[in-house]
Short mmCIF file of N, CA and C in Angstrom, two decimals:
data_model
loop_
_atom_site.label_atom_id
_atom_site.label_comp_id
_atom_site.label_asym_id
_atom_site.label_seq_id
_atom_site.Cartn_x
_atom_site.Cartn_y
_atom_site.Cartn_z
N MET A 1 -12.08 16.04 -6.79
CA MET A 1 -13.36 15.65 -7.19
C MET A 1 -13.61 14.37 -6.51
N THR A 2 -14.59 13.87 -5.94
CA THR A 2 -14.87 12.63 -5.16
C THR A 2 -16.21 11.85 -5.81
N PHE A 3 -16.70 11.50 -6.08
CA PHE A 3 -18.11 10.40 -6.30
C PHE A 3 -18.34 9.78 -5.26
N THR A 4 -19.66 9.88 -5.27
CA THR A 4 -20.13 9.20 -3.60
C THR A 4 -21.45 8.12 -4.62
N ARG A 5 -21.76 7.60 -3.63
CA ARG A 5 -23.01 6.36 -4.00
C ARG A 5 -23.37 6.57 -2.59
N GLY A 6 -24.63 7.12 -2.22
CA GLY A 6 -25.34 7.22 -0.67
C GLY A 6 -24.14 7.95 -0.36
N ARG A 7 -23.87 7.92 0.82
CA ARG A 7 -22.67 8.05 1.72
C ARG A 7 -21.23 7.49 1.60
N VAL A 8 -20.88 6.68 0.97
CA VAL A 8 -20.28 6.15 0.60
C VAL A 8 -19.57 6.79 -0.42
N VAL A 9 -17.83 6.73 -0.49
CA VAL A 9 -17.38 7.45 -1.82
C VAL A 9 -16.75 6.33 -2.44
N VAL A 10 -17.08 5.87 -3.93
CA VAL A 10 -16.60 4.92 -4.49
C VAL A 10 -15.53 5.44 -5.77
N ALA A 11 -14.91 6.50 -5.71
CA ALA A 11 -13.99 7.23 -6.30
C ALA A 11 -13.68 8.24 -6.39
N GLU A 12 -12.46 8.79 -6.45
CA GLU A 12 -11.87 9.83 -6.25
C GLU A 12 -10.77 10.49 -7.59
N LEU A 13 -11.10 11.59 -8.09
CA LEU A 13 -9.70 11.81 -9.10
C LEU A 13 -8.93 12.56 -8.52
N ARG A 14 -7.44 12.37 -9.05
CA ARG A 14 -6.44 12.63 -8.46
C ARG A 14 -5.53 13.52 -9.54
N PRO A 15 -4.67 14.57 -9.38
CA PRO A 15 -3.54 14.42 -10.35
C PRO A 15 -2.31 13.59 -10.45
N ALA A 16 -2.18 13.60 -11.82
CA ALA A 16 -1.33 12.29 -11.87
C ALA A 16 -0.01 12.51 -10.58
N SER A 17 0.28 13.77 -10.47
CA SER A 17 2.07 14.07 -9.58
C SER A 17 1.17 13.56 -7.93
N TRP A 18 -0.03 13.80 -7.63
CA TRP A 18 -0.28 13.51 -6.14
C TRP A 18 -0.45 11.55 -6.57
N LEU A 19 -0.65 10.97 -7.48
CA LEU A 19 -0.26 9.61 -7.16
C LEU A 19 1.27 9.49 -7.49
N ASP A 20 1.84 9.67 -8.41
CA ASP A 20 3.31 9.30 -8.05
C ASP A 20 3.75 9.30 -6.74
N TRP A 21 3.22 10.64 -5.84
CA TRP A 21 3.37 10.97 -4.45
C TRP A 21 3.23 9.73 -3.66
N LEU A 22 1.70 9.77 -3.59
CA LEU A 22 0.86 8.10 -2.95
C LEU A 22 2.17 7.30 -3.28
N GLU A 23 2.21 6.87 -4.62
CA GLU A 23 2.99 5.23 -4.96
C GLU A 23 4.32 5.70 -4.24
N GLU A 24 4.96 6.63 -4.01
CA GLU A 24 6.06 6.58 -3.70
C GLU A 24 6.23 6.17 -1.65
N ARG A 25 5.21 7.24 -1.37
CA ARG A 25 5.33 7.03 0.12
C ARG A 25 4.58 5.17 0.59
N ALA A 26 3.88 4.77 -0.18
CA ALA A 26 3.38 3.61 0.01
C ALA A 26 3.93 2.58 -0.15
N MET A 27 5.26 2.88 -1.13
CA MET A 27 6.43 1.67 -1.37
C MET A 27 7.69 1.62 -0.03
N HIS A 28 7.62 3.03 0.16
CA HIS A 28 8.71 3.32 1.19
C HIS A 28 8.50 3.21 2.95
N GLY A 29 7.01 4.22 2.46
CA GLY A 29 6.80 4.40 3.67
C GLY A 29 6.39 3.33 4.73
N ARG A 30 5.96 2.42 4.54
CA ARG A 30 5.99 0.49 4.56
C ARG A 30 7.02 0.53 5.79
N GLN A 31 8.18 0.37 4.87
CA GLN A 31 9.65 -0.25 5.24
C GLN A 31 10.14 0.66 6.48
N GLY A 32 9.69 1.80 6.54
CA GLY A 32 9.83 2.85 7.94
C GLY A 32 9.79 2.55 8.95
N TYR A 33 8.35 2.15 9.48
CA TYR A 33 7.47 1.60 10.43
C TYR A 33 7.94 0.30 11.02
N MET A 34 9.07 -0.36 10.29
CA MET A 34 8.80 -1.42 11.13
C MET A 34 10.36 -1.37 11.43
N ASP A 35 10.40 -1.98 12.81
CA ASP A 35 11.80 -2.33 13.19
C ASP A 35 12.27 -3.74 12.98
N PRO A 36 13.52 -3.84 12.88
CA PRO A 36 14.61 -4.66 12.23
C PRO A 36 14.07 -6.18 12.34
N LYS A 37 14.01 -6.45 13.77
CA LYS A 37 13.34 -7.36 13.64
C LYS A 37 11.55 -8.00 13.02
N GLN A 38 10.84 -7.28 13.34
CA GLN A 38 9.48 -7.48 12.08
C GLN A 38 9.91 -7.58 11.31
N LEU A 39 10.95 -6.60 10.72
CA LEU A 39 11.18 -6.40 9.04
C LEU A 39 11.46 -8.02 9.05
N LYS A 40 12.59 -8.34 9.57
CA LYS A 40 12.95 -9.78 9.40
C LYS A 40 11.89 -11.03 9.38
N ALA A 41 11.09 -10.75 10.22
CA ALA A 41 9.73 -11.92 10.45
C ALA A 41 8.89 -11.84 9.18
N PHE A 42 8.82 -10.45 8.77
CA PHE A 42 7.50 -9.84 7.50
C PHE A 42 8.77 -10.50 6.17
N SER A 43 9.60 -10.53 5.94
CA SER A 43 10.62 -10.86 4.89
C SER A 43 10.47 -12.56 4.79
N GLU A 44 10.74 -12.79 5.81
CA GLU A 44 10.58 -14.36 5.85
C GLU A 44 8.94 -15.02 5.56
N PHE A 45 7.98 -13.87 5.86
CA PHE A 45 6.78 -14.74 5.68
C PHE A 45 6.75 -14.31 4.25
N LEU A 46 6.88 -13.15 3.80
CA LEU A 46 6.64 -13.08 2.46
C LEU A 46 7.03 -14.30 1.67
N ALA A 47 8.39 -14.96 2.10
CA ALA A 47 9.31 -15.57 1.18
C ALA A 47 8.85 -17.14 0.72
N ARG A 48 8.21 -17.46 2.27
CA ARG A 48 7.08 -18.80 2.18
C ARG A 48 5.95 -18.71 1.40
N GLN A 49 5.37 -17.43 1.04
CA GLN A 49 3.98 -17.59 0.29
C GLN A 49 4.33 -17.79 -1.13
N PRO A 50 3.22 -18.56 -1.56
CA PRO A 50 3.23 -19.10 -3.12
C PRO A 50 3.29 -17.82 -3.61
N PRO A 51 3.67 -18.12 -5.30
CA PRO A 51 3.45 -16.96 -6.52
C PRO A 51 2.08 -16.79 -6.24
N VAL A 52 2.04 -15.07 -6.66
CA VAL A 52 -0.01 -15.24 -7.05
C VAL A 52 -0.23 -15.76 -8.06
N GLY A 53 -1.30 -16.09 -7.85
CA GLY A 53 -2.10 -17.26 -9.20
C GLY A 53 -1.59 -18.67 -8.82
N LYS A 54 -0.70 -19.10 -7.79
CA LYS A 54 -0.03 -20.35 -7.66
C LYS A 54 -0.76 -20.73 -6.58
N GLU A 55 -1.87 -20.67 -6.01
CA GLU A 55 -1.91 -21.44 -4.76
C GLU A 55 -3.24 -22.34 -4.85
#
């Protein structure tokens, strides 16, 4: 089920099992798309970032 405002989707209701699947894909799927050189560069970039809320 989706909720729209005008023609824009503002909320979407999904079953908990679908959300678990989506979270798993988001967590591990991103890592699978990076080649080793890109993954290393991205890891180094993240290591240089300040902790959240400490900007």
